[in-house]
Amino acid sequence: MNSVGSGTDLDPVILPAIPPAHLRSGQIAALQVTDRLQRGSQIIGRFETSGLAGFKVAAQGRPLRVRMSLSLDEHSVSGWHTGVTEAASSLPRLVQIRSQGRLRQCVLLRGRRPHAQVAFDLSADEIPDDGLICVEALDIMEGDGISPEVRELVGDRIMPDGVAGLRFDKIVFEEPPAADFDTDRLDGCRCELYSLISAGGLANLSRQGTRQLRSNLFLVNPALRHTFGSSGYLTFRLGTKAEPAAVIPATWRRINSELRWLRHATRKLVRAAAPHVEQVLSIRDGDLGVPEQRPQGNVTELEVPSPTRSPLLVLFTPVPGVVPTLEYGTVSDRPSGTRPSELG
């Protein structure tokens, strides 16, 4: 008999994941705990609804960086695991990612086959002696520690049961590097690739350039230590783009001449004001007050303090026929005119 607990010498030995560990299957011994997660063979698994996965990791008293890959596909619908499915909603999904009981980041997923990246650090004292690291995916309407104001504002803008069918593709446990970026500017797509923002997920992870914000909202996540956006203030340059002919009203879809639509789109953009940020909210604490923004022509520069312990939710005033865009983000120690805010 073993000296600990009720185990015997015949019990299988549980081999922990040894960092750096890149885990891509749910059929591994290190995946010790699942709750409403169906294990996969080529992926970690698929969530039935809001759920949890617990991994045994040989941290040995060290801090760890956790990186996750999530995605949606045609099976990402409510009831997929029972065979009684509901039609997929066209609304985006807003999902919390928690670990060791704390909110780490949020992801917004929208459209066909989007991929989202999540990254956060765990300090040594957040990892128990048994090495069990738990990660949760929760719909924004579930759990505690979320501002009621946030839930009220996004209630009719997002899909209910947003975790239903969510793919958990991969998780990585590694020691945090000393530094990741030495740049002070990232384009819109790379801001999302590096999980600094979440605006619907990327279908093409190699894409660079401007990021369209079709949901009229996006999230700003706490950045990893010593990485782009981890200290000081963030400035986001926001622009506009005319809707393509396929999604503007039906009277325009009947126009056969692409040239005529291009003329319409040009006039629409010329008349369109710069994107207006209606509100900036802390996911945990609610409204942060009037956002600091500078409109210039068809462009707005939005300045926010780098969030530390709670993601920020940025809401736009919708304009028919026009999509707001994120051109790039920059960092600075302290932009002029910005009031101090407590995001903790």
Short mmCIF file of C-alpha atoms in Angstrom, two decimals:
data_model
loop_
_atom_site.label_atom_id
_atom_site.label_comp_id
_atom_site.label_asym_id
_atom_site.label_seq_id
_atom_site.Cartn_x
_atom_site.Cartn_y
_atom_site.Cartn_z
CA MET A 1 0.00 0.00 0.00
CA ASN A 2 1.08 3.57 -0.64
CA SER A 3 1.60 5.69 2.43
CA VAL A 4 -0.55 8.57 1.14
CA GLY A 5 -4.36 8.39 1.12
CA SER A 6 -6.15 5.25 0.00
CA GLY A 7 -4.11 4.56 -3.14
CA THR A 8 -2.45 1.22 -3.84
CA ASP A 9 0.67 0.15 -5.67
CA LEU A 10 -1.62 -0.93 -8.53
CA ASP A 11 -2.92 2.61 -9.13
CA PRO A 12 -1.61 4.14 -12.35
CA VAL A 13 1.08 6.78 -11.98
CA ILE A 14 -0.15 10.19 -13.07
CA LEU A 15 2.57 11.88 -15.10
CA PRO A 16 2.36 15.67 -14.87
CA ALA A 17 3.05 17.92 -17.81
CA ILE A 18 6.62 19.22 -17.57
CA PRO A 19 7.09 22.81 -18.81
CA PRO A 20 7.55 23.75 -21.54
CA ALA A 21 4.53 21.59 -22.36
CA HIS A 22 2.45 21.92 -25.53
CA LEU A 23 -0.75 19.90 -25.05
CA ARG A 24 -2.99 19.21 -28.06
CA SER A 25 -5.07 16.20 -26.97
CA GLY A 26 -7.61 15.44 -24.28
CA GLN A 27 -6.42 11.85 -24.04
CA ILE A 28 -3.43 12.61 -21.84
CA ALA A 29 -2.89 11.80 -18.18
CA ALA A 30 -2.06 15.41 -17.33
CA LEU A 31 -5.70 16.38 -18.00
CA GLN A 32 -6.99 15.37 -14.59
CA VAL A 33 -10.33 17.15 -14.24
CA THR A 34 -13.08 18.00 -16.72
CA ASP A 35 -16.47 19.56 -16.17
CA ARG A 36 -18.79 19.88 -19.17
CA LEU A 37 -15.84 19.35 -21.49
CA GLN A 38 -15.83 16.41 -23.88
CA ARG A 39 -12.28 15.27 -24.51
CA GLY A 40 -10.90 15.20 -28.01
CA SER A 41 -8.06 13.33 -29.69
CA GLN A 42 -6.72 16.02 -32.04
CA ILE A 43 -7.79 18.85 -29.71
CA ILE A 44 -8.06 19.14 -25.94
CA GLY A 45 -11.83 18.98 -26.22
CA ARG A 46 -15.08 20.79 -26.83
CA PHE A 47 -17.16 22.54 -24.19
CA GLU A 48 -20.81 21.47 -23.90
CA THR A 49 -21.50 24.78 -22.16
CA SER A 50 -19.59 26.81 -19.56
CA GLY A 51 -17.07 24.36 -18.11
CA LEU A 52 -13.63 23.61 -16.73
CA ALA A 53 -10.43 21.69 -17.45
CA GLY A 54 -7.81 20.90 -14.80
CA PHE A 55 -4.20 19.99 -15.69
CA LYS A 56 -1.51 18.54 -13.47
CA VAL A 57 1.69 20.48 -14.17
CA ALA A 58 5.14 20.08 -12.60
CA ALA A 59 5.60 23.77 -11.79
CA GLN A 60 8.12 23.08 -8.99
CA GLY A 61 7.57 26.42 -7.32
CA ARG A 62 8.02 28.46 -10.52
CA PRO A 63 5.65 30.98 -12.12
CA LEU A 64 4.11 29.84 -15.38
CA ARG A 65 2.79 31.44 -18.53
CA VAL A 66 -0.37 29.83 -19.89
CA ARG A 67 -1.34 30.20 -23.55
CA MET A 68 -4.58 28.82 -24.93
CA SER A 69 -6.04 28.47 -28.42
CA LEU A 70 -9.83 28.47 -28.85
CA SER A 71 -12.00 28.36 -31.96
CA LEU A 72 -15.48 27.86 -33.40
CA ASP A 73 -16.70 25.65 -36.24
CA GLU A 74 -19.96 24.28 -37.62
CA HIS A 75 -20.45 22.12 -34.49
CA SER A 76 -20.25 25.10 -32.14
CA VAL A 77 -23.96 25.25 -31.33
CA SER A 78 -26.08 24.64 -28.25
CA GLY A 79 -27.03 20.99 -27.77
CA TRP A 80 -24.35 19.62 -30.12
CA HIS A 81 -23.41 16.86 -27.63
CA THR A 82 -26.99 15.55 -27.36
CA GLY A 83 -27.85 15.65 -31.06
CA VAL A 84 -30.64 18.15 -30.38
CA THR A 85 -29.09 21.31 -31.77
CA GLU A 86 -30.35 24.85 -31.98
CA ALA A 87 -29.73 27.13 -34.94
CA ALA A 88 -26.52 29.12 -34.58
CA SER A 89 -27.07 32.75 -33.68
CA SER A 90 -25.51 35.49 -35.79
CA LEU A 91 -24.66 37.40 -32.61
CA PRO A 92 -21.09 37.28 -31.27
CA ARG A 93 -20.10 35.30 -28.18
CA LEU A 94 -18.51 36.90 -25.14
CA VAL A 95 -16.58 34.41 -23.02
CA GLN A 96 -14.65 34.79 -19.77
CA ILE A 97 -11.43 32.83 -19.32
CA ARG A 98 -10.68 32.19 -15.65
CA SER A 99 -7.87 30.31 -13.95
CA GLN A 100 -7.38 29.40 -10.30
CA GLY A 101 -10.67 31.18 -9.60
CA ARG A 102 -9.67 34.55 -11.11
CA LEU A 103 -10.78 36.28 -14.29
CA ARG A 104 -7.77 36.48 -16.63
CA GLN A 105 -9.02 37.58 -20.06
CA CYS A 106 -12.19 37.77 -22.15
CA VAL A 107 -12.66 36.72 -25.77
CA LEU A 108 -15.19 37.88 -28.34
CA LEU A 109 -15.89 35.35 -31.10
CA ARG A 110 -17.90 36.08 -34.23
CA GLY A 111 -18.44 34.69 -37.72
CA ARG A 112 -17.30 31.45 -39.35
CA ARG A 113 -14.33 29.54 -37.93
CA PRO A 114 -12.76 32.30 -35.85
CA HIS A 115 -9.69 31.56 -33.72
CA ALA A 116 -8.88 33.29 -30.45
CA GLN A 117 -5.64 33.41 -28.48
CA VAL A 118 -5.55 33.74 -24.68
CA ALA A 119 -2.42 34.32 -22.61
CA PHE A 120 -1.89 34.99 -18.90
CA ASP A 121 0.69 34.45 -16.17
CA LEU A 122 0.31 32.49 -12.93
CA SER A 123 2.53 33.43 -10.01
CA ALA A 124 4.21 30.64 -8.04
CA ASP A 125 1.86 31.11 -5.09
CA GLU A 126 -1.19 30.63 -7.33
CA ILE A 127 -0.11 27.08 -8.19
CA PRO A 128 -0.80 24.52 -5.43
CA ASP A 129 1.70 21.90 -4.34
CA ASP A 130 -0.13 19.20 -6.30
CA GLY A 131 0.37 21.26 -9.50
CA LEU A 132 -3.33 21.32 -10.46
CA ILE A 133 -4.00 24.28 -12.79
CA CYS A 134 -7.66 24.82 -13.66
CA VAL A 135 -8.92 26.90 -16.57
CA GLU A 136 -12.58 27.80 -17.04
CA ALA A 137 -14.56 29.11 -19.99
CA LEU A 138 -17.70 30.88 -18.79
CA ASP A 139 -20.38 32.84 -20.59
CA ILE A 140 -20.19 36.51 -19.57
CA MET A 141 -23.60 36.16 -17.88
CA GLU A 142 -22.34 33.47 -15.49
CA GLY A 143 -20.20 33.53 -12.37
CA ASP A 144 -19.43 36.31 -9.93
CA GLY A 145 -17.13 39.33 -10.15
CA ILE A 146 -18.72 40.73 -13.35
CA SER A 147 -20.24 44.21 -13.31
CA PRO A 148 -24.06 44.13 -13.54
CA GLU A 149 -23.75 47.22 -15.75
CA VAL A 150 -21.65 45.26 -18.27
CA ARG A 151 -24.17 42.42 -18.34
CA GLU A 152 -27.05 44.82 -18.88
CA LEU A 153 -25.32 46.63 -21.74
CA VAL A 154 -24.24 43.51 -23.67
CA GLY A 155 -27.35 41.44 -22.98
CA ASP A 156 -28.98 42.00 -26.39
CA ARG A 157 -25.69 42.28 -28.31
CA ILE A 158 -24.30 38.79 -27.66
CA MET A 159 -25.37 35.19 -28.09
CA PRO A 160 -26.76 33.38 -25.02
CA ASP A 161 -24.75 30.34 -23.85
CA GLY A 162 -21.69 31.63 -25.67
CA VAL A 163 -19.45 28.73 -24.65
CA ALA A 164 -21.67 26.07 -26.28
CA GLY A 165 -19.55 23.94 -28.62
CA LEU A 166 -16.43 26.07 -28.14
CA ARG A 167 -13.30 24.19 -29.25
CA PHE A 168 -10.39 24.05 -26.83
CA ASP A 169 -7.65 23.40 -29.37
CA LYS A 170 -4.39 23.71 -27.44
CA ILE A 171 -2.80 24.80 -24.18
CA VAL A 172 0.85 25.64 -23.46
CA PHE A 173 2.56 25.84 -20.06
CA GLU A 174 5.96 27.50 -20.03
CA GLU A 175 8.19 29.74 -17.94
CA PRO A 176 7.57 33.44 -18.65
CA PRO A 177 10.33 34.89 -20.83
CA ALA A 178 12.13 38.02 -19.68
CA ALA A 179 10.55 40.13 -22.45
CA ASP A 180 8.53 39.53 -25.59
CA PHE A 181 8.26 42.77 -27.57
CA ASP A 182 10.40 45.84 -28.00
CA THR A 183 7.97 47.62 -30.33
CA ASP A 184 5.69 50.47 -29.31
CA ARG A 185 3.12 49.88 -32.07
CA LEU A 186 1.05 46.93 -33.28
CA ASP A 187 -1.46 46.86 -36.15
CA GLY A 188 -5.06 45.88 -35.42
CA CYS A 189 -4.79 42.22 -36.41
CA ARG A 190 -1.62 41.61 -34.42
CA CYS A 191 -3.18 43.31 -31.39
CA GLU A 192 -5.74 40.49 -31.51
CA LEU A 193 -3.23 37.76 -32.37
CA TYR A 194 -1.23 38.65 -29.24
CA SER A 195 -4.49 38.68 -27.17
CA LEU A 196 -4.16 42.37 -26.24
CA ILE A 197 -7.60 42.91 -27.76
CA SER A 198 -10.43 40.60 -28.75
CA ALA A 199 -12.73 41.73 -31.56
CA GLY A 200 -14.36 38.56 -32.87
CA GLY A 201 -11.46 36.18 -33.46
CA LEU A 202 -9.24 35.82 -36.51
CA ALA A 203 -10.03 33.43 -39.35
CA ASN A 204 -6.50 33.86 -40.72
CA LEU A 205 -3.82 33.98 -38.01
CA SER A 206 -1.24 35.22 -40.54
CA ARG A 207 -3.25 38.29 -41.46
CA GLN A 208 -1.85 41.72 -40.65
CA GLY A 209 -3.19 45.26 -40.97
CA THR A 210 -6.46 46.91 -40.04
CA ARG A 211 -9.01 44.97 -37.96
CA GLN A 212 -12.70 45.47 -38.65
CA LEU A 213 -14.91 45.77 -35.54
CA ARG A 214 -18.21 44.52 -36.93
CA SER A 215 -19.81 43.95 -33.53
CA ASN A 216 -19.40 47.65 -32.64
CA LEU A 217 -17.45 46.61 -29.58
CA PHE A 218 -14.10 45.14 -28.64
CA LEU A 219 -12.22 44.06 -25.52
CA VAL A 220 -8.88 45.27 -24.19
CA ASN A 221 -7.24 42.53 -22.12
CA PRO A 222 -4.61 42.81 -19.38
CA ALA A 223 -1.26 42.36 -21.11
CA LEU A 224 1.47 39.94 -20.03
CA ARG A 225 4.29 41.41 -17.98
CA HIS A 226 7.11 43.00 -19.98
CA THR A 227 5.09 42.81 -23.20
CA PHE A 228 3.47 45.37 -25.47
CA GLY A 229 0.82 47.27 -23.53
CA SER A 230 1.76 45.97 -20.09
CA SER A 231 2.38 49.39 -18.56
CA GLY A 232 1.51 53.02 -19.10
CA TYR A 233 -1.28 53.94 -21.51
CA LEU A 234 -2.66 52.54 -24.75
CA THR A 235 -3.77 54.63 -27.72
CA PHE A 236 -5.97 52.97 -30.34
CA ARG A 237 -6.33 54.62 -33.75
CA LEU A 238 -9.88 53.92 -34.94
CA GLY A 239 -11.17 54.43 -38.47
CA THR A 240 -14.21 53.53 -40.59
CA LYS A 241 -15.00 51.27 -43.53
CA ALA A 242 -18.14 51.16 -45.70
CA GLU A 243 -20.18 47.94 -45.53
CA PRO A 244 -19.75 45.69 -48.60
CA ALA A 245 -22.69 45.45 -50.97
CA ALA A 246 -23.69 42.00 -49.67
CA VAL A 247 -24.58 43.34 -46.21
CA ILE A 248 -26.04 46.79 -46.95
CA PRO A 249 -29.81 47.06 -47.50
CA ALA A 250 -31.48 44.95 -50.19
CA THR A 251 -32.15 47.89 -52.49
CA TRP A 252 -28.38 48.25 -52.91
CA ARG A 253 -27.84 44.51 -53.45
CA ARG A 254 -29.94 44.78 -56.58
CA ILE A 255 -27.52 47.25 -58.11
CA ASN A 256 -25.56 45.40 -60.79
CA SER A 257 -22.89 47.97 -61.29
CA GLU A 258 -19.99 47.62 -58.86
CA LEU A 259 -18.87 51.10 -59.84
CA ARG A 260 -22.14 52.60 -58.63
CA TRP A 261 -21.73 50.88 -55.27
CA LEU A 262 -18.15 52.11 -54.97
CA ARG A 263 -19.36 55.65 -55.53
CA HIS A 264 -22.00 55.16 -52.84
CA ALA A 265 -19.42 53.74 -50.42
CA THR A 266 -17.09 56.67 -51.04
CA ARG A 267 -19.85 59.19 -50.37
CA LYS A 268 -20.87 57.27 -47.24
CA LEU A 269 -17.36 57.41 -45.83
CA VAL A 270 -16.89 61.07 -46.71
CA ARG A 271 -20.09 61.94 -44.85
CA ALA A 272 -19.36 59.60 -41.94
CA ALA A 273 -17.98 61.20 -38.82
CA ALA A 274 -15.05 59.69 -36.96
CA PRO A 275 -16.00 56.61 -34.92
CA HIS A 276 -17.49 57.61 -31.59
CA VAL A 277 -16.71 55.54 -28.50
CA GLU A 278 -19.88 55.54 -26.45
CA GLN A 279 -18.50 53.94 -23.30
CA VAL A 280 -15.46 52.21 -21.83
CA LEU A 281 -16.21 49.81 -18.99
CA SER A 282 -14.18 47.60 -16.73
CA ILE A 283 -15.61 44.08 -16.93
CA ARG A 284 -15.29 43.90 -13.16
CA ASP A 285 -16.10 47.44 -12.02
CA GLY A 286 -18.37 48.94 -14.69
CA ASP A 287 -18.32 52.40 -16.29
CA LEU A 288 -14.98 54.25 -16.18
CA GLY A 289 -16.50 57.60 -17.06
CA VAL A 290 -16.28 59.62 -20.28
CA PRO A 291 -13.58 58.01 -22.47
CA GLU A 292 -10.59 60.09 -23.59
CA GLN A 293 -10.92 60.32 -27.38
CA ARG A 294 -9.71 62.73 -30.07
CA PRO A 295 -11.65 62.76 -33.38
CA GLN A 296 -9.76 64.03 -36.43
CA GLY A 297 -11.66 63.80 -39.70
CA ASN A 298 -12.74 60.16 -40.10
CA VAL A 299 -10.31 58.94 -37.43
CA THR A 300 -10.54 58.80 -33.64
CA GLU A 301 -7.68 58.25 -31.21
CA LEU A 302 -8.88 56.51 -28.05
CA GLU A 303 -6.62 56.57 -24.98
CA VAL A 304 -7.07 54.18 -22.06
CA PRO A 305 -4.84 53.17 -19.14
CA SER A 306 -3.37 49.68 -19.60
CA PRO A 307 -5.75 47.35 -17.73
CA THR A 308 -4.17 45.26 -15.01
CA ARG A 309 -6.71 43.07 -13.25
CA SER A 310 -9.82 43.35 -15.42
CA PRO A 311 -10.44 43.50 -19.18
CA LEU A 312 -12.02 46.64 -20.61
CA LEU A 313 -15.09 46.67 -22.84
CA VAL A 314 -15.18 49.40 -25.52
CA LEU A 315 -18.61 50.19 -27.03
CA PHE A 316 -19.16 52.22 -30.22
CA THR A 317 -22.16 54.28 -31.27
CA PRO A 318 -23.49 52.31 -34.30
CA VAL A 319 -23.63 54.08 -37.67
CA PRO A 320 -25.74 52.37 -40.41
CA GLY A 321 -23.69 51.25 -43.39
CA VAL A 322 -20.32 51.95 -41.72
CA VAL A 323 -18.03 49.56 -39.82
CA PRO A 324 -15.54 50.91 -37.25
CA THR A 325 -11.98 49.63 -37.64
CA LEU A 326 -8.87 49.40 -35.49
CA GLU A 327 -5.88 50.57 -37.50
CA TYR A 328 -3.22 50.14 -34.82
CA GLY A 329 -2.39 50.49 -31.15
CA THR A 330 0.52 52.36 -29.59
CA VAL A 331 1.88 52.61 -26.04
CA SER A 332 3.11 55.58 -24.02
CA ASP A 333 4.04 56.38 -20.44
CA ARG A 334 1.23 58.89 -20.00
CA PRO A 335 -0.68 60.67 -22.76
CA SER A 336 -1.52 64.30 -22.21
CA GLY A 337 -5.00 65.10 -20.98
CA THR A 338 -5.78 61.59 -19.73
CA ARG A 339 -7.22 61.41 -16.28
CA PRO A 340 -5.90 58.76 -13.86
CA SER A 341 -8.26 55.78 -13.59
CA GLU A 342 -8.28 52.91 -11.15
CA LEU A 343 -8.77 49.68 -13.07
CA GLY A 344 -7.75 47.35 -10.24
#
